[in-house]
Rosetta silent file (secondary structure, phi, psi, omega in degrees, C-alpha in Angstrom):
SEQUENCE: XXXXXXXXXXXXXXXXXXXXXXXXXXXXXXXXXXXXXXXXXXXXXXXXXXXXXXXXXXXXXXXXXXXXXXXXXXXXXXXXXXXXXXXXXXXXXXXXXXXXXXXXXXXXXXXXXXXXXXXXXXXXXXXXXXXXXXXXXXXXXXXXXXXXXXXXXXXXXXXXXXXXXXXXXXXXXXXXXXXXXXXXXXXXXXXXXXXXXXXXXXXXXXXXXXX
SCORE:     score description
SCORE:     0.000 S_00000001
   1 L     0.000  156.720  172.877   24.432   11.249    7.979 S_00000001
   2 L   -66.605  157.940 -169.118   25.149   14.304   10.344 S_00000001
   3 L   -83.422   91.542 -148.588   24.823   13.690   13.911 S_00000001
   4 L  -130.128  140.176  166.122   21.523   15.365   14.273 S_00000001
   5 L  -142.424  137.234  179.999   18.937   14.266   16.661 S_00000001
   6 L   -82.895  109.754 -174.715   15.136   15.125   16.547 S_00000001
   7 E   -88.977  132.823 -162.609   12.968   15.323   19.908 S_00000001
   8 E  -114.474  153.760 -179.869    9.359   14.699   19.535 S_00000001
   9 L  -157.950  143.422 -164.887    6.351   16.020   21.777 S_00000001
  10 E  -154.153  150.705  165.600    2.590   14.849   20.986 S_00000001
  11 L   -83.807  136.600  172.724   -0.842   15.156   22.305 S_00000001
  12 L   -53.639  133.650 -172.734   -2.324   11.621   23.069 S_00000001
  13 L    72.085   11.561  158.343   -3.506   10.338   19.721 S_00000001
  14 L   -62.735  -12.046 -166.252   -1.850   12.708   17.581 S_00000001
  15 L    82.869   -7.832 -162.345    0.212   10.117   16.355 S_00000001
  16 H   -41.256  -50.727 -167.643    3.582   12.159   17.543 S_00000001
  17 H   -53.333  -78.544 -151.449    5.009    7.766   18.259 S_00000001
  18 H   -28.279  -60.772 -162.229    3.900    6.721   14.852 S_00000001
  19 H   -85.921   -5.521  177.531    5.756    9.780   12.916 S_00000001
  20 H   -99.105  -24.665 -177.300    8.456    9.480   15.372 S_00000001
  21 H  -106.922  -37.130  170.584    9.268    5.635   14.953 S_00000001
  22 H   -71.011   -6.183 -128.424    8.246    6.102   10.899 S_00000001
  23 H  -130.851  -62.322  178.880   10.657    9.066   11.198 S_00000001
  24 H   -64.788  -45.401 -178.847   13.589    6.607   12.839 S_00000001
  25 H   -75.174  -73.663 -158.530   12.840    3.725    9.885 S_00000001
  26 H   -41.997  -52.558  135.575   12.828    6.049    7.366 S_00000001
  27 H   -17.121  -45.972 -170.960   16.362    7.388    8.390 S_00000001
  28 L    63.139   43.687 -169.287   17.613    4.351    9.293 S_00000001
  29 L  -138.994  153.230  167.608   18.664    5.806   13.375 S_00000001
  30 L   -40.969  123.118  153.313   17.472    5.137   16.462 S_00000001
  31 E   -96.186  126.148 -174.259   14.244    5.516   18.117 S_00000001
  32 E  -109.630  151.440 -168.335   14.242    6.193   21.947 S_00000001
  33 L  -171.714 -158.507 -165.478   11.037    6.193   24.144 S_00000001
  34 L   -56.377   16.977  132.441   10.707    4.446   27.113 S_00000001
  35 L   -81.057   28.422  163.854   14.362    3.124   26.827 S_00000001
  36 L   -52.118  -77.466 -158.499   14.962    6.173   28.032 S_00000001
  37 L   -34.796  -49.324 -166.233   14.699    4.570   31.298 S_00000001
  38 H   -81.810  -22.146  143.728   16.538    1.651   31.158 S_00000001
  39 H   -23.288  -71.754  155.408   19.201    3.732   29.830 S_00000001
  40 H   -13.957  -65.497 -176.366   18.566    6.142   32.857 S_00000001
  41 H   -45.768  -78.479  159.504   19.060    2.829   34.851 S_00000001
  42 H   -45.533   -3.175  175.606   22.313    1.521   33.792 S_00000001
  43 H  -101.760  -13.817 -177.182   23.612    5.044   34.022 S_00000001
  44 H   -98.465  -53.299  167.904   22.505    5.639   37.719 S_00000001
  45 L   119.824  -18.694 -161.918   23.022    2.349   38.714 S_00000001
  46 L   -80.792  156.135 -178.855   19.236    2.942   40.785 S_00000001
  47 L   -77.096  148.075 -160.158   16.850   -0.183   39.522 S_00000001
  48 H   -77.218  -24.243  162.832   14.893    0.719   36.535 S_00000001
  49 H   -12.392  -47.251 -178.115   11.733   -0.582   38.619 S_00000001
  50 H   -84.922  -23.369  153.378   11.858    2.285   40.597 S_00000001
  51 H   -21.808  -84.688 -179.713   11.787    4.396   37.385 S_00000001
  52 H   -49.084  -41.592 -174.479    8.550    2.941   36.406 S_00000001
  53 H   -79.406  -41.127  150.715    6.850    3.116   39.514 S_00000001
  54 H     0.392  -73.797  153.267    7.371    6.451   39.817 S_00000001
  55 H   -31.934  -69.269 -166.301    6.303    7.207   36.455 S_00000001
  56 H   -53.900  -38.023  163.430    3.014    5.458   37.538 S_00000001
  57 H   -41.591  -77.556  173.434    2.798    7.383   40.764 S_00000001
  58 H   -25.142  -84.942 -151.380    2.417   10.748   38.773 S_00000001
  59 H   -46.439  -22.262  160.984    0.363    9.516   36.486 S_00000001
  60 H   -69.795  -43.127 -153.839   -2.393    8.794   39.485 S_00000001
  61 H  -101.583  -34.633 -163.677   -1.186   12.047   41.756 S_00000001
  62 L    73.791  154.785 -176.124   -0.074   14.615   39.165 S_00000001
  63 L  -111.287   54.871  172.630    2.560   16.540   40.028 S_00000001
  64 L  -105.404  -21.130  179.656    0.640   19.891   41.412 S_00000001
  65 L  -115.473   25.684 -179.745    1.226   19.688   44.724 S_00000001
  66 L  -103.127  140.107  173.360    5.298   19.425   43.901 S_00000001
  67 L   -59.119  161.469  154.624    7.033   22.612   43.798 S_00000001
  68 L   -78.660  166.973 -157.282    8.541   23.025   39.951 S_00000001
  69 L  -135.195   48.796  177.818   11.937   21.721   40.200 S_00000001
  70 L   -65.857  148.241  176.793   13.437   23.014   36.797 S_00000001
  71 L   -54.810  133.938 -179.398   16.155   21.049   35.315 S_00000001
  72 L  -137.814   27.572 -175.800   19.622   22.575   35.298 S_00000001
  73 L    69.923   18.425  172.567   21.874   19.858   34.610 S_00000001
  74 L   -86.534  147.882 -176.487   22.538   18.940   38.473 S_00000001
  75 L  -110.787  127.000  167.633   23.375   15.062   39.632 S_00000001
  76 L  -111.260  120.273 -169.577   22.670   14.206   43.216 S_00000001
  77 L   -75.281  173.187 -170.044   25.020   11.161   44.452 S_00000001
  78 L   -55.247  -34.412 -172.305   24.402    8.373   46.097 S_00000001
  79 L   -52.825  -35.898 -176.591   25.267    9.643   49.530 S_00000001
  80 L  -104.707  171.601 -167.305   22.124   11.770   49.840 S_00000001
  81 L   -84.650    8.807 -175.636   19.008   10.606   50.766 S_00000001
  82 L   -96.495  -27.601  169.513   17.773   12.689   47.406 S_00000001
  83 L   -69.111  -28.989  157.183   19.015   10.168   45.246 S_00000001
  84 L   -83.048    4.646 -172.761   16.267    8.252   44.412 S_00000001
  85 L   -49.780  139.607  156.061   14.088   11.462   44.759 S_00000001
  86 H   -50.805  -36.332  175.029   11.719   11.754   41.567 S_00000001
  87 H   -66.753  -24.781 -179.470   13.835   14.915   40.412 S_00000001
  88 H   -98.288   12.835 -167.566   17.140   13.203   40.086 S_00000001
  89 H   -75.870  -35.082 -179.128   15.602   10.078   38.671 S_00000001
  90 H   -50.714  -36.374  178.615   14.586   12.394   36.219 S_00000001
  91 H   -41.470  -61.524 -166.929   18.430   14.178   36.180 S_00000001
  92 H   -48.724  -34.654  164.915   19.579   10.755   35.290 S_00000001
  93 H   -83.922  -18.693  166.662   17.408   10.360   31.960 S_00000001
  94 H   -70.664   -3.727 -174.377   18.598   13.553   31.068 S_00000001
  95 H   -89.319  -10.554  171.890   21.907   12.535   31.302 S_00000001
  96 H   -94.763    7.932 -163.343   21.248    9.863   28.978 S_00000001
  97 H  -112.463  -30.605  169.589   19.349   11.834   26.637 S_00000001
  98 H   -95.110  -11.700  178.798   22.197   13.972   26.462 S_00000001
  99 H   -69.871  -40.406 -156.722   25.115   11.387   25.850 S_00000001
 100 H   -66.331  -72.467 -148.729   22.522    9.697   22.952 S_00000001
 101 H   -68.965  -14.542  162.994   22.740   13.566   21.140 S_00000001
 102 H   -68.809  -26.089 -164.856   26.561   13.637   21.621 S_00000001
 103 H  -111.593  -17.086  163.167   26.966   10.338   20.177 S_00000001
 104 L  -165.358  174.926  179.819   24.594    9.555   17.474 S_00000001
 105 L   -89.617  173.235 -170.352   21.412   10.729   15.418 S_00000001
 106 L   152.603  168.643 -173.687   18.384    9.631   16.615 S_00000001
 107 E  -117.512  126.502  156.835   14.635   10.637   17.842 S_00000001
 108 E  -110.787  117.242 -170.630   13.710   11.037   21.131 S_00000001
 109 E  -103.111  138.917  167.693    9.880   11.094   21.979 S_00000001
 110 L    78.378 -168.239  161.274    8.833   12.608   25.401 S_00000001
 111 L    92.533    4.589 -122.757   11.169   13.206   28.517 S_00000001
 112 L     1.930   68.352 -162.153   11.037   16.878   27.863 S_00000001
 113 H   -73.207  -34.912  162.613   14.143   16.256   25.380 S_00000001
 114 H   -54.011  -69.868 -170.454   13.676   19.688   24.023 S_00000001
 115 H   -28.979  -86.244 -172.721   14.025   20.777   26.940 S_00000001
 116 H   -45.304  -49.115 -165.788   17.174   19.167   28.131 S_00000001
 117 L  -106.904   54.549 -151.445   18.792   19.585   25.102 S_00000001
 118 L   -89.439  -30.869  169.575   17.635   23.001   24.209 S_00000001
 119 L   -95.326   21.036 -174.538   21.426   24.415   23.952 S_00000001
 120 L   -77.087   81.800 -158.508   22.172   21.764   21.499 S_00000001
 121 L   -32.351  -34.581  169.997   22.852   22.915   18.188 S_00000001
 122 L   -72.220   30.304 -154.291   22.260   19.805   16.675 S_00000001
 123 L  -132.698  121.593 -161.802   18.660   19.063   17.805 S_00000001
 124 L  -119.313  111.185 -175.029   15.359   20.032   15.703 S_00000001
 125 E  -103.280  176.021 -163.867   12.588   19.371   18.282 S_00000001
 126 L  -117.661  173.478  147.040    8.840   18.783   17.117 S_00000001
 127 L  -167.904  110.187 -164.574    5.816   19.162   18.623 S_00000001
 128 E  -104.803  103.555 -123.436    2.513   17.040   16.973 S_00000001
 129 E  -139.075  161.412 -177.156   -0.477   18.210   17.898 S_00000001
 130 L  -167.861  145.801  153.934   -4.354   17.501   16.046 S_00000001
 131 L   -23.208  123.243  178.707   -7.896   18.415   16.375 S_00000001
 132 L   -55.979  -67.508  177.761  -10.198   16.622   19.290 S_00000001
 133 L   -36.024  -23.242 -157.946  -11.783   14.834   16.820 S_00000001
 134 L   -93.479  -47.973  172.399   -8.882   13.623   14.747 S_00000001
 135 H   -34.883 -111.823 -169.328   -7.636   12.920   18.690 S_00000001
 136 H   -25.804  -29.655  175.390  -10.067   10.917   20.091 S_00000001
 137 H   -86.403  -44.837  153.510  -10.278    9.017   16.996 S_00000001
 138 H   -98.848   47.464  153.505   -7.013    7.334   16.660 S_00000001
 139 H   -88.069  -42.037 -178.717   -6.961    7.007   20.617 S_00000001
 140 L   -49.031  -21.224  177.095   -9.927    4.978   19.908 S_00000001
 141 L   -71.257   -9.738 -170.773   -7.654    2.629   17.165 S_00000001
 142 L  -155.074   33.763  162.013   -5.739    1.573   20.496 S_00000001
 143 L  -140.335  142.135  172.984   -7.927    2.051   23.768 S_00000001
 144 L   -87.957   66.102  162.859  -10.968   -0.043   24.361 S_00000001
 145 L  -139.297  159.178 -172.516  -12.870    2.811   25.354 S_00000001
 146 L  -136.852  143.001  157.966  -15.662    4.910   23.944 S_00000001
 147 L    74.063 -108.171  145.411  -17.359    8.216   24.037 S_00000001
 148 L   -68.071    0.166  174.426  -16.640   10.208   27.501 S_00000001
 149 L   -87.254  -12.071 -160.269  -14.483    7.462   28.570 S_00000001
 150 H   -84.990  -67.753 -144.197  -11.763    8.051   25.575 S_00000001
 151 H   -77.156   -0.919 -145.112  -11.989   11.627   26.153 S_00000001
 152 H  -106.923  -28.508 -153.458  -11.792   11.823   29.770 S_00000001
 153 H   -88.966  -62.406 -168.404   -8.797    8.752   29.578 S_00000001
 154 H   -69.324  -15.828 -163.429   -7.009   11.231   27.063 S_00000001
 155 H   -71.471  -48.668 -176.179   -7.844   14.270   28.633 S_00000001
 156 H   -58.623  -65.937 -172.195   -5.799   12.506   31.945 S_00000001
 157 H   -44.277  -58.725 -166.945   -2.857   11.471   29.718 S_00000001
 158 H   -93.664   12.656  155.108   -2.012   15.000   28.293 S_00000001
 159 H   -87.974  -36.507 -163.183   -2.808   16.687   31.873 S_00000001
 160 H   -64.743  -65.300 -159.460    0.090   14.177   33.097 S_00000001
 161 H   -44.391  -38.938 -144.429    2.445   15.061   29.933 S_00000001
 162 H   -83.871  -42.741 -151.224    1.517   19.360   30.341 S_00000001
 163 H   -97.046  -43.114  156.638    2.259   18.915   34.507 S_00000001
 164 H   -57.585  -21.987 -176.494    5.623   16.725   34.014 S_00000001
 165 H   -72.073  -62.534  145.155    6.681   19.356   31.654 S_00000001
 166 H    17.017  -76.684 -163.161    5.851   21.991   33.855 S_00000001
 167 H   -62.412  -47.904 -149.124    7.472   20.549   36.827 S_00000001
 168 H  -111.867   10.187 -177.871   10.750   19.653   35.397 S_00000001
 169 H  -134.840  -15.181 -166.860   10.955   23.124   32.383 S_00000001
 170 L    50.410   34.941 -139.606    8.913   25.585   34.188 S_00000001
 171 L  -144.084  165.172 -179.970    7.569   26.341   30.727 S_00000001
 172 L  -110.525  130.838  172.081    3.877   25.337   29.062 S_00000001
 173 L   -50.119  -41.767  177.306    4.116   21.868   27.038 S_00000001
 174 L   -99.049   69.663  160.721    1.674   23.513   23.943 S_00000001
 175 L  -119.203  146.226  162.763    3.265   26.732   23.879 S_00000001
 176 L   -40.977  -38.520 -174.822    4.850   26.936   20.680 S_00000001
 177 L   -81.771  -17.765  152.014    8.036   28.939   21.059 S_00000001
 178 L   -35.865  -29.153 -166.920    9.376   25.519   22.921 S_00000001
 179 L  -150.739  148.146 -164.669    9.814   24.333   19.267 S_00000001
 180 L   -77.304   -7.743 -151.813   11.140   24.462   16.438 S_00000001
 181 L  -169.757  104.420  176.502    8.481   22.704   14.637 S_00000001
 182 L  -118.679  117.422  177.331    4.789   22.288   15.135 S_00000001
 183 L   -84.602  130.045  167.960    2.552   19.682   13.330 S_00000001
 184 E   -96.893   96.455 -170.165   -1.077   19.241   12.928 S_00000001
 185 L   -67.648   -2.985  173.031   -1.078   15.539   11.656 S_00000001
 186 L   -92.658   11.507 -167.197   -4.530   15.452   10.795 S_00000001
 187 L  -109.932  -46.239  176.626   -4.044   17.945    8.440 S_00000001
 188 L   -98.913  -43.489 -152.156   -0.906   16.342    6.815 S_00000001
 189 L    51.320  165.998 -148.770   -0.959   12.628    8.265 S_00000001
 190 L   -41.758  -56.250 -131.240    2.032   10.524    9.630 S_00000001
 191 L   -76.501  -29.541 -165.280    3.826   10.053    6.148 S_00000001
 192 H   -91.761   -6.749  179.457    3.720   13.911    5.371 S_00000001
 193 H  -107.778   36.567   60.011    4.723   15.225    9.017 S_00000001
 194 H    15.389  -82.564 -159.466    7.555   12.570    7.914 S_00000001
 195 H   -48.741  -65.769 -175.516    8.540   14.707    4.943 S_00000001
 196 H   -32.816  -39.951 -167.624    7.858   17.772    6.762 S_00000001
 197 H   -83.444  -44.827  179.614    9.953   17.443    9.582 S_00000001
 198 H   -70.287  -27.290  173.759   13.047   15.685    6.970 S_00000001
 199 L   -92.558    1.057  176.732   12.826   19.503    4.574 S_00000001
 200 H   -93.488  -62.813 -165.398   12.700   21.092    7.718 S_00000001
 201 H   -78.265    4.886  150.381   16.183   19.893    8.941 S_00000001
 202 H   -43.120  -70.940  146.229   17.071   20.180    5.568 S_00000001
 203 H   -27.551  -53.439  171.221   16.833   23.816    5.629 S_00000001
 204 H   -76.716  -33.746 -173.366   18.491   23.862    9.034 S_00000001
 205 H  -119.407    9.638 -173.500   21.236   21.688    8.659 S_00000001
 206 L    84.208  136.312 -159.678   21.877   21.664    5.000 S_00000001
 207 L   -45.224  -41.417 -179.451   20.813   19.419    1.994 S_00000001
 208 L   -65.913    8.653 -161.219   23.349   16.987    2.915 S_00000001
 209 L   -60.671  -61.005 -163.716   22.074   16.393    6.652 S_00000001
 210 L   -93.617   29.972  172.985   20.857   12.562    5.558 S_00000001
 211 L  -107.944    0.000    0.000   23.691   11.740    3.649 S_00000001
């Protein structure tokens, strides 16, 4: 098949993994998600440990009282005291996010992938988005929480996702014009925002794209 790779962006419990890893099976290509990092890791050389905690930092503090910092393709070496800085840990998975779309098809979920690869010709990004009900209900197939604890736990999750995007695109995470392709999976479900997404690069890249 052509060397095409599809970036995914999802509201918690939209299902955006599900259709992104059924999307990667179907296909028979990679799916990348948080081996972003360890990617990230071996490419920086910094321990993917520090990756993670990071991550986890945000996800308690938010990233609101950080200036945005959009990405522009800059590396900061080892030399400065900036290298382990959240923003270049962040350079560093883009730099792996962009060797994966030089080098093979594949799906990439999160990272702002769109983003980073945004002048890429080859790259049909997504964004899978559903109803609060449809939401809350298959957060509920895979958090032991209920009622205002669900929504308030998802509510947290997709303030984190909208404020890393923010931070590191300078751009709003639901605005549409971000993508080339937006789903509402409760409307279609996984298998058909599947389809959807495979006649959409169809279209773009020509019938043969999965051949």
């Amino acid at each position: 098949m052509k060397n095409i790779v599809i970036t995914i962006a999802r509201q918690y419990g939209s299902g955006g993994r599900t259709v992104g890893e059924m999307l990667a099976n179907d296909l028979g290509i990679h799916y990348y998600d948080k081996e972003l990092i360890k990617l990230a890791s071996e490419e920086s050389g910094i321990n993917e440990g520090l990756f993670l905690e990071t991550d986890e930092k945000f996800r308690k503090t938010g990233f609101l009282r950080m200036p945005v910092n959009v990405y522009k393709g800059e590396l900061i070496g080892p030399e400065s005291k900036e290298f382990t800085s959240p923003d270049n840990l962040f350079n560093f998975q883009a730099k792996a996010i962009k060797k994966l779309a030089e080098t093979q098809p594949c799906v990439i979920v999160g990272r702002c992938a769109d983003f980073v690869l945004k002048d890429y010709d080859n790259v049909l990004s997504v964004f899978v988005h559903a109803p609060h009900d449809f939401l809350m209900q298959e957060a509920g197939k895979v958090q032991p929480l209920k009622g205002k604890e669900l929504e308030n736990f998802c509510a947290r999750e997709d303030k984190y996702r909208a404020e890393y995007y923010k931070h590191h695109t300078g751009q709003d995470w639901t605005d549409a014009m971000n993508y080339d392709l937006c789903l509402d999976s409760s409307k279609l479900g996984f298998s058909k925002c599947v389809e959807a997404i495979k006649a959409h690069a169809k279209v773009r890249f020509g019938e043969d794209v999965f051949e």
